[in-house]
Amino acid sequence: MAPWGYEKDNGPAHWHKDCPIANGKNQSPIDLINGEVKYDSGLKPLTAKYVPFSDAKFLNNGHSVQFQPSAGNGSELTGGPLAVKYNFEQFHFHWGNNDTEGSEHRVDGKMYPAELHFVHWNSTNPSFKDAVGSGGPNGLAVLGFFLKVGAENAALKPITDLIPKVKDAGTSVTVPSNFDMQAILPATLTDYYTYDGSLTTPPLAECVKWIVFKQPLEVSAAQMEAFRSVINRDGKPMGGNYRPPCPLHDRAVKTSFK
Ligand SMILES: CCCCCCc1ccc(S(N)(=O)=O)cc1
Ligand SMILES: [Zn+2]
């Protein structure tokens, strides 16, 4: 099979051939249906401590654009539904070719124009790859933020300004060391949905504690257009790099908010 992608001939409907877990019972993304979620008063706010990076790359891997510091950069996530400390690995985006589509998770069936994923791995593992293969939903913790079109996002501007430099698949640039990743996050990481799920791209491993924030982040129309200029491995616009929602089966979605 051609390498996986989001086109007719290699998109989500084909992924089960190489990754049979695609039809598993803990797949992501899902539609977050407010009438079916359950408030959990035990869910605390999350604490993300992101330290400045000396040598981080921003890259186009053919199916997303991704910010990736060198391993062991000391940025950590704790709290919320997490029992242990998780190390930051990378963040990346999923988006559409217009403002009516693009996010992976949905809220009562509504899609946002884009979704930002901050990927972290359980620090009781020796590496990210071990955490992916560790079995069970505590290998990774991914923070999902919906993006909607509005005011310019000053914290993301250093990243969206780099997009033209990684227009083509397989390209990367060094991110200026004064980039402040912490500034992207809202001041308090309080209102979120959380559930046990999977990677939303191959290998689709069911190793993710998903934490999806209720409050979208805003980006300007120009910042959204920057994403839509990115080209994938087949030389086509990368927009549409989102997996449709998967069945919930007998999973519960908990919320930290009423
Ligand atoms: C052993 C190599 C595994 C690489 C898995 C890389 C990956 C990370 C996060 C996501 S996402 N969209 O669920 O956040 C998808 C894929
Ligand atoms: Zn993702």
mmCIF file of C-alpha atoms and ligand atoms in Angstrom:
data_model
loop_
_atom_site.group_PDB
_atom_site.id
_atom_site.type_symbol
_atom_site.label_atom_id
_atom_site.label_comp_id
_atom_site.label_asym_id
_atom_site.label_seq_id
_atom_site.Cartn_x
_atom_site.Cartn_y
_atom_site.Cartn_z
ATOM 1 C CA MET A 1 0.000 0.000 0.000
ATOM 2 C CA ALA A 2 1.237 3.501 -0.745
ATOM 3 C CA PRO A 3 2.388 5.162 2.461
ATOM 4 C CA TRP A 4 -0.636 6.181 4.495
ATOM 5 C CA GLY A 5 -2.144 9.623 3.975
ATOM 6 C CA TYR A 6 -5.506 11.344 3.703
ATOM 7 C CA GLU A 7 -6.213 10.922 -0.006
ATOM 8 C CA LYS A 8 -8.827 8.625 -1.583
ATOM 9 C CA ASP A 9 -6.312 5.842 -2.185
ATOM 10 C CA ASN A 10 -4.426 5.926 1.153
ATOM 11 C CA GLY A 11 -6.732 7.683 3.632
ATOM 12 C CA PRO A 12 -8.339 6.615 6.954
ATOM 13 C CA ALA A 13 -10.584 3.960 5.316
ATOM 14 C CA HIS A 14 -7.405 2.119 4.163
ATOM 15 C CA TRP A 15 -5.396 2.296 7.394
ATOM 16 C CA HIS A 16 -6.828 -0.925 8.898
ATOM 17 C CA LYS A 17 -4.920 -2.994 6.296
ATOM 18 C CA ASP A 18 -1.562 -2.095 7.824
ATOM 19 C CA CYS A 19 -2.945 -1.311 11.294
ATOM 20 C CA PRO A 20 -5.815 -3.679 12.209
ATOM 21 C CA ILE A 21 -6.183 -1.799 15.543
ATOM 22 C CA ALA A 22 -7.886 0.865 13.379
ATOM 23 C CA ASN A 23 -11.096 -1.089 14.083
ATOM 24 C CA GLY A 24 -10.332 -1.378 17.812
ATOM 25 C CA LYS A 25 -12.572 -0.310 20.701
ATOM 26 C CA ASN A 26 -10.408 2.565 21.946
ATOM 27 C CA GLN A 27 -9.768 4.583 18.803
ATOM 28 C CA SER A 28 -9.443 8.364 18.390
ATOM 29 C CA PRO A 29 -10.654 10.934 17.566
ATOM 30 C CA ILE A 30 -14.257 10.872 18.794
ATOM 31 C CA ASP A 31 -17.263 13.181 18.733
ATOM 32 C CA LEU A 32 -17.505 14.715 22.230
ATOM 33 C CA ILE A 33 -21.248 14.668 22.877
ATOM 34 C CA ASN A 34 -22.042 16.951 25.809
ATOM 35 C CA GLY A 35 -25.236 15.041 26.651
ATOM 36 C CA GLU A 36 -23.218 11.862 27.197
ATOM 37 C CA VAL A 37 -20.166 13.132 29.139
ATOM 38 C CA LYS A 38 -19.889 12.853 32.922
ATOM 39 C CA TYR A 39 -18.552 15.542 35.251
ATOM 40 C CA ASP A 40 -15.775 14.218 37.549
ATOM 41 C CA SER A 41 -15.099 16.518 40.530
ATOM 42 C CA GLY A 42 -11.840 14.607 41.134
ATOM 43 C CA LEU A 43 -10.302 16.024 37.927
ATOM 44 C CA LYS A 44 -7.811 18.729 38.888
ATOM 45 C CA PRO A 45 -6.253 21.368 36.616
ATOM 46 C CA LEU A 46 -3.206 20.323 34.653
ATOM 47 C CA THR A 47 0.220 21.835 35.147
ATOM 48 C CA ALA A 48 2.493 22.206 32.121
ATOM 49 C CA LYS A 49 6.023 23.444 32.755
ATOM 50 C CA TYR A 50 7.649 24.159 29.386
ATOM 51 C CA VAL A 51 11.270 25.244 29.510
ATOM 52 C CA PRO A 52 13.018 27.190 26.715
ATOM 53 C CA PHE A 53 14.571 24.948 24.023
ATOM 54 C CA SER A 54 18.128 25.278 22.784
ATOM 55 C CA ASP A 55 17.764 23.398 19.485
ATOM 56 C CA ALA A 56 14.241 22.689 18.310
ATOM 57 C CA LYS A 57 13.111 21.950 14.764
ATOM 58 C CA PHE A 58 9.904 22.842 12.951
ATOM 59 C CA LEU A 59 9.323 20.283 10.215
ATOM 60 C CA ASN A 60 6.972 19.054 7.486
ATOM 61 C CA ASN A 61 6.794 15.246 7.775
ATOM 62 C CA GLY A 62 4.420 14.837 4.842
ATOM 63 C CA HIS A 63 1.231 14.592 6.932
ATOM 64 C CA SER A 64 1.570 17.455 9.447
ATOM 65 C CA VAL A 65 3.810 20.329 10.494
ATOM 66 C CA GLN A 66 5.491 19.604 13.804
ATOM 67 C CA PHE A 67 7.561 21.370 16.487
ATOM 68 C CA GLN A 68 10.153 18.962 17.874
ATOM 69 C CA PRO A 69 12.829 19.838 20.447
ATOM 70 C CA SER A 70 15.813 17.572 21.038
ATOM 71 C CA ALA A 71 15.013 14.696 23.418
ATOM 72 C CA GLY A 72 15.144 15.274 27.160
ATOM 73 C CA ASN A 73 14.360 18.986 27.091
ATOM 74 C CA GLY A 74 12.914 18.903 30.629
ATOM 75 C CA SER A 75 9.400 20.117 29.788
ATOM 76 C CA GLU A 76 6.778 18.309 31.851
ATOM 77 C CA LEU A 77 3.037 17.789 32.277
ATOM 78 C CA THR A 78 1.397 16.706 35.547
ATOM 79 C CA GLY A 79 -2.000 16.820 37.263
ATOM 80 C CA GLY A 80 -5.480 16.487 35.771
ATOM 81 C CA PRO A 81 -6.219 12.780 35.150
ATOM 82 C CA LEU A 82 -2.514 11.915 35.149
ATOM 83 C CA ALA A 83 -1.030 9.743 37.896
ATOM 84 C CA VAL A 84 2.616 10.447 37.016
ATOM 85 C CA LYS A 85 4.785 13.054 35.271
ATOM 86 C CA TYR A 86 4.813 13.098 31.449
ATOM 87 C CA ASN A 87 7.646 14.460 29.308
ATOM 88 C CA PHE A 88 6.933 16.794 26.367
ATOM 89 C CA GLU A 89 7.751 15.208 22.990
ATOM 90 C CA GLN A 90 6.333 17.405 20.208
ATOM 91 C CA PHE A 91 3.363 19.439 19.041
ATOM 92 C CA HIS A 92 1.698 19.357 15.614
ATOM 93 C CA PHE A 93 -1.488 20.404 13.844
ATOM 94 C CA HIS A 94 -4.459 19.047 11.862
ATOM 95 C CA TRP A 95 -6.464 21.430 9.669
ATOM 96 C CA GLY A 96 -8.966 21.736 6.797
ATOM 97 C CA ASN A 97 -9.066 23.461 3.421
ATOM 98 C CA ASN A 98 -11.841 25.775 4.654
ATOM 99 C CA ASP A 99 -13.161 27.008 7.984
ATOM 100 C CA THR A 100 -15.961 24.405 8.209
ATOM 101 C CA GLU A 101 -13.637 21.424 8.700
ATOM 102 C CA GLY A 102 -10.223 20.492 10.027
ATOM 103 C CA SER A 103 -10.372 19.375 13.655
ATOM 104 C CA GLU A 104 -10.129 15.701 14.621
ATOM 105 C CA HIS A 105 -12.302 15.778 17.724
ATOM 106 C CA ARG A 106 -15.767 17.319 17.358
ATOM 107 C CA VAL A 107 -18.147 18.805 19.918
ATOM 108 C CA ASP A 108 -21.772 17.777 19.417
ATOM 109 C CA GLY A 109 -20.830 17.095 15.797
ATOM 110 C CA LYS A 110 -19.219 20.509 15.273
ATOM 111 C CA MET A 111 -15.762 20.594 13.656
ATOM 112 C CA TYR A 112 -13.349 23.468 14.212
ATOM 113 C CA PRO A 113 -11.021 24.702 11.431
ATOM 114 C CA ALA A 114 -7.979 23.129 13.094
ATOM 115 C CA GLU A 115 -6.705 21.201 16.130
ATOM 116 C CA LEU A 116 -3.339 21.486 17.907
ATOM 117 C CA HIS A 117 -1.872 18.435 19.688
ATOM 118 C CA PHE A 118 0.769 18.634 22.430
ATOM 119 C CA VAL A 119 2.207 15.121 22.767
ATOM 120 C CA HIS A 120 3.733 13.915 26.071
ATOM 121 C CA TRP A 121 4.993 10.496 27.196
ATOM 122 C CA ASN A 122 4.813 8.720 30.554
ATOM 123 C CA SER A 123 8.149 9.340 32.265
ATOM 124 C CA THR A 124 8.209 5.842 33.816
ATOM 125 C CA ASN A 125 9.254 4.658 30.315
ATOM 126 C CA PRO A 126 12.834 4.989 29.011
ATOM 127 C CA SER A 127 11.728 6.735 25.782
ATOM 128 C CA PHE A 128 8.779 8.051 23.760
ATOM 129 C CA LYS A 129 8.766 4.967 21.517
ATOM 130 C CA ASP A 130 8.676 2.679 24.571
ATOM 131 C CA ALA A 131 5.756 4.697 25.935
ATOM 132 C CA VAL A 132 3.849 4.219 22.658
ATOM 133 C CA GLY A 133 4.379 0.452 22.934
ATOM 134 C CA SER A 134 3.835 0.236 26.709
ATOM 135 C CA GLY A 135 0.265 -1.116 26.442
ATOM 136 C CA GLY A 136 -2.777 0.529 28.004
ATOM 137 C CA PRO A 137 -3.981 4.130 27.924
ATOM 138 C CA ASN A 138 -1.263 5.682 30.073
ATOM 139 C CA GLY A 139 1.638 5.638 27.606
ATOM 140 C CA LEU A 140 1.019 9.097 26.175
ATOM 141 C CA ALA A 141 -0.923 12.168 27.286
ATOM 142 C CA VAL A 142 -2.002 14.397 24.399
ATOM 143 C CA LEU A 143 -3.455 17.857 25.007
ATOM 144 C CA GLY A 144 -5.886 18.836 22.229
ATOM 145 C CA PHE A 145 -6.748 22.473 21.558
ATOM 146 C CA PHE A 146 -9.344 23.494 18.984
ATOM 147 C CA LEU A 147 -8.349 26.451 16.818
ATOM 148 C CA LYS A 148 -10.935 28.945 15.583
ATOM 149 C CA VAL A 149 -10.467 31.983 13.325
ATOM 150 C CA GLY A 150 -10.360 35.309 15.183
ATOM 151 C CA ALA A 151 -7.598 37.468 16.600
ATOM 152 C CA GLU A 152 -3.989 36.821 15.654
ATOM 153 C CA ASN A 153 -2.336 34.371 18.023
ATOM 154 C CA ALA A 154 0.884 36.130 19.060
ATOM 155 C CA ALA A 155 2.225 33.062 20.878
ATOM 156 C CA LEU A 156 1.844 30.889 17.750
ATOM 157 C CA LYS A 157 3.112 33.619 15.375
ATOM 158 C CA PRO A 158 6.786 32.536 15.587
ATOM 159 C CA ILE A 159 5.588 29.093 14.443
ATOM 160 C CA THR A 160 3.083 30.168 11.762
ATOM 161 C CA ASP A 161 5.745 32.584 10.420
ATOM 162 C CA LEU A 162 8.008 29.553 9.827
ATOM 163 C CA ILE A 163 5.380 27.633 7.815
ATOM 164 C CA PRO A 164 6.472 29.028 4.406
ATOM 165 C CA LYS A 165 9.955 27.640 5.146
ATOM 166 C CA VAL A 166 8.588 24.073 5.521
ATOM 167 C CA LYS A 167 6.092 24.208 2.638
ATOM 168 C CA ASP A 168 7.420 20.980 1.098
ATOM 169 C CA ALA A 169 7.386 17.504 2.668
ATOM 170 C CA GLY A 170 10.666 16.504 4.249
ATOM 171 C CA THR A 171 11.824 20.077 4.954
ATOM 172 C CA SER A 172 12.660 21.513 8.400
ATOM 173 C CA VAL A 173 14.012 24.678 9.984
ATOM 174 C CA THR A 174 15.593 25.508 13.339
ATOM 175 C CA VAL A 175 13.266 27.365 15.702
ATOM 176 C CA PRO A 176 14.718 30.532 17.299
ATOM 177 C CA SER A 177 15.733 29.690 20.882
ATOM 178 C CA ASN A 178 13.615 32.536 22.287
ATOM 179 C CA PHE A 179 10.400 30.796 21.188
ATOM 180 C CA ASP A 180 8.154 30.613 24.268
ATOM 181 C CA MET A 181 5.976 27.481 24.015
ATOM 182 C CA GLN A 182 4.410 28.105 27.416
ATOM 183 C CA ALA A 183 2.809 31.265 26.018
ATOM 184 C CA ILE A 184 0.647 29.173 23.655
ATOM 185 C CA LEU A 185 -1.202 27.589 26.575
ATOM 186 C CA PRO A 186 -4.059 29.343 28.356
ATOM 187 C CA ALA A 187 -3.069 30.621 31.803
ATOM 188 C CA THR A 188 -5.117 27.917 33.534
ATOM 189 C CA LEU A 189 -5.633 24.453 32.028
ATOM 190 C CA THR A 190 -8.982 23.847 33.671
ATOM 191 C CA ASP A 191 -12.012 22.967 31.527
ATOM 192 C CA TYR A 192 -11.347 19.801 29.538
ATOM 193 C CA TYR A 193 -12.819 16.498 28.303
ATOM 194 C CA THR A 194 -10.735 13.377 29.007
ATOM 195 C CA TYR A 195 -11.003 9.789 27.773
ATOM 196 C CA ASP A 196 -8.850 6.779 26.905
ATOM 197 C CA GLY A 197 -8.005 6.616 23.204
ATOM 198 C CA SER A 198 -5.391 6.169 20.529
ATOM 199 C CA LEU A 199 -2.998 7.873 18.172
ATOM 200 C CA THR A 200 -5.118 9.411 15.392
ATOM 201 C CA THR A 201 -2.605 8.380 12.710
ATOM 202 C CA PRO A 202 -0.851 5.071 12.050
ATOM 203 C CA PRO A 203 0.261 3.113 14.061
ATOM 204 C CA LEU A 204 -3.062 4.066 15.813
ATOM 205 C CA ALA A 205 -1.769 2.538 19.079
ATOM 206 C CA GLU A 206 -4.337 2.622 21.904
ATOM 207 C CA CYS A 207 -1.881 4.273 24.301
ATOM 208 C CA VAL A 208 -3.286 7.790 24.771
ATOM 209 C CA LYS A 209 -4.900 9.590 27.669
ATOM 210 C CA TRP A 210 -6.703 12.311 25.673
ATOM 211 C CA ILE A 211 -7.247 15.726 27.267
ATOM 212 C CA VAL A 212 -9.253 18.025 24.955
ATOM 213 C CA PHE A 213 -9.838 21.595 26.097
ATOM 214 C CA LYS A 214 -13.313 23.071 25.879
ATOM 215 C CA GLN A 215 -12.107 26.616 25.109
ATOM 216 C CA PRO A 216 -10.707 27.006 21.566
ATOM 217 C CA LEU A 217 -7.587 29.035 20.880
ATOM 218 C CA GLU A 218 -7.880 31.820 18.295
ATOM 219 C CA VAL A 219 -5.679 32.264 15.222
ATOM 220 C CA SER A 220 -6.048 34.927 12.528
ATOM 221 C CA ALA A 221 -7.358 34.189 9.034
ATOM 222 C CA ALA A 222 -3.814 34.839 7.773
ATOM 223 C CA GLN A 223 -2.424 32.232 10.198
ATOM 224 C CA MET A 224 -5.034 29.725 9.021
ATOM 225 C CA GLU A 225 -4.085 30.494 5.399
ATOM 226 C CA ALA A 226 -0.447 29.749 6.221
ATOM 227 C CA PHE A 227 -1.410 26.151 7.158
ATOM 228 C CA ARG A 228 -3.389 25.836 3.932
ATOM 229 C CA SER A 229 -0.274 26.614 1.873
ATOM 230 C CA VAL A 230 1.537 23.507 3.178
ATOM 231 C CA ILE A 231 2.094 20.724 0.649
ATOM 232 C CA ASN A 232 2.010 16.977 1.410
ATOM 233 C CA ARG A 233 4.151 14.111 0.116
ATOM 234 C CA ASP A 234 2.044 13.926 -3.093
ATOM 235 C CA GLY A 235 2.504 17.633 -3.819
ATOM 236 C CA LYS A 236 -1.103 18.405 -2.878
ATOM 237 C CA PRO A 237 -2.345 20.825 -0.172
ATOM 238 C CA MET A 238 -1.978 19.090 3.200
ATOM 239 C CA GLY A 239 -5.301 20.471 4.427
ATOM 240 C CA GLY A 240 -7.764 17.707 5.332
ATOM 241 C CA ASN A 241 -5.146 15.833 7.422
ATOM 242 C CA TYR A 242 -7.732 14.796 10.021
ATOM 243 C CA ARG A 243 -9.232 11.388 10.831
ATOM 244 C CA PRO A 244 -13.042 11.223 11.093
ATOM 245 C CA PRO A 245 -14.550 10.360 14.508
ATOM 246 C CA CYS A 246 -14.398 6.728 15.687
ATOM 247 C CA PRO A 247 -17.033 4.743 17.663
ATOM 248 C CA LEU A 248 -16.966 5.343 21.435
ATOM 249 C CA HIS A 249 -17.936 1.709 22.222
ATOM 250 C CA ASP A 250 -18.136 1.346 26.017
ATOM 251 C CA ARG A 251 -15.817 4.204 26.965
ATOM 252 C CA ALA A 252 -16.762 7.092 29.264
ATOM 253 C CA VAL A 253 -15.827 10.693 28.506
ATOM 254 C CA LYS A 254 -15.241 12.641 31.721
ATOM 255 C CA THR A 255 -15.199 16.414 32.103
ATOM 256 C CA SER A 256 -13.460 18.634 34.606
ATOM 257 C CA PHE A 257 -16.322 21.121 34.222
ATOM 258 C CA LYS A 258 -20.082 20.985 34.884
HETATM 259 C C1 LIG B 1 6.600 4.350 17.530
HETATM 260 C C2 LIG B 1 6.386 5.565 16.644
HETATM 261 C C3 LIG B 1 5.018 6.126 16.890
HETATM 262 C C4 LIG B 1 4.918 7.545 16.334
HETATM 263 C C5 LIG B 1 3.580 8.121 16.727
HETATM 264 C C6 LIG B 1 3.552 9.594 16.406
HETATM 265 C C7 LIG B 1 2.223 10.210 16.711
HETATM 266 C C8 LIG B 1 2.103 11.083 17.798
HETATM 267 C C9 LIG B 1 0.882 11.709 18.065
HETATM 268 C C10 LIG B 1 -0.219 11.462 17.242
HETATM 269 S S1 LIG B 1 -1.760 12.258 17.570
HETATM 270 N N1 LIG B 1 -2.334 12.899 16.232
HETATM 271 O O1 LIG B 1 -2.662 11.188 17.999
HETATM 272 O O2 LIG B 1 -1.517 13.282 18.560
HETATM 273 C C11 LIG B 1 -0.125 10.600 16.159
HETATM 274 C C12 LIG B 1 1.114 9.962 15.894
HETATM 275 ZN ZN ZN B 2 -2.405 14.849 16.128
#
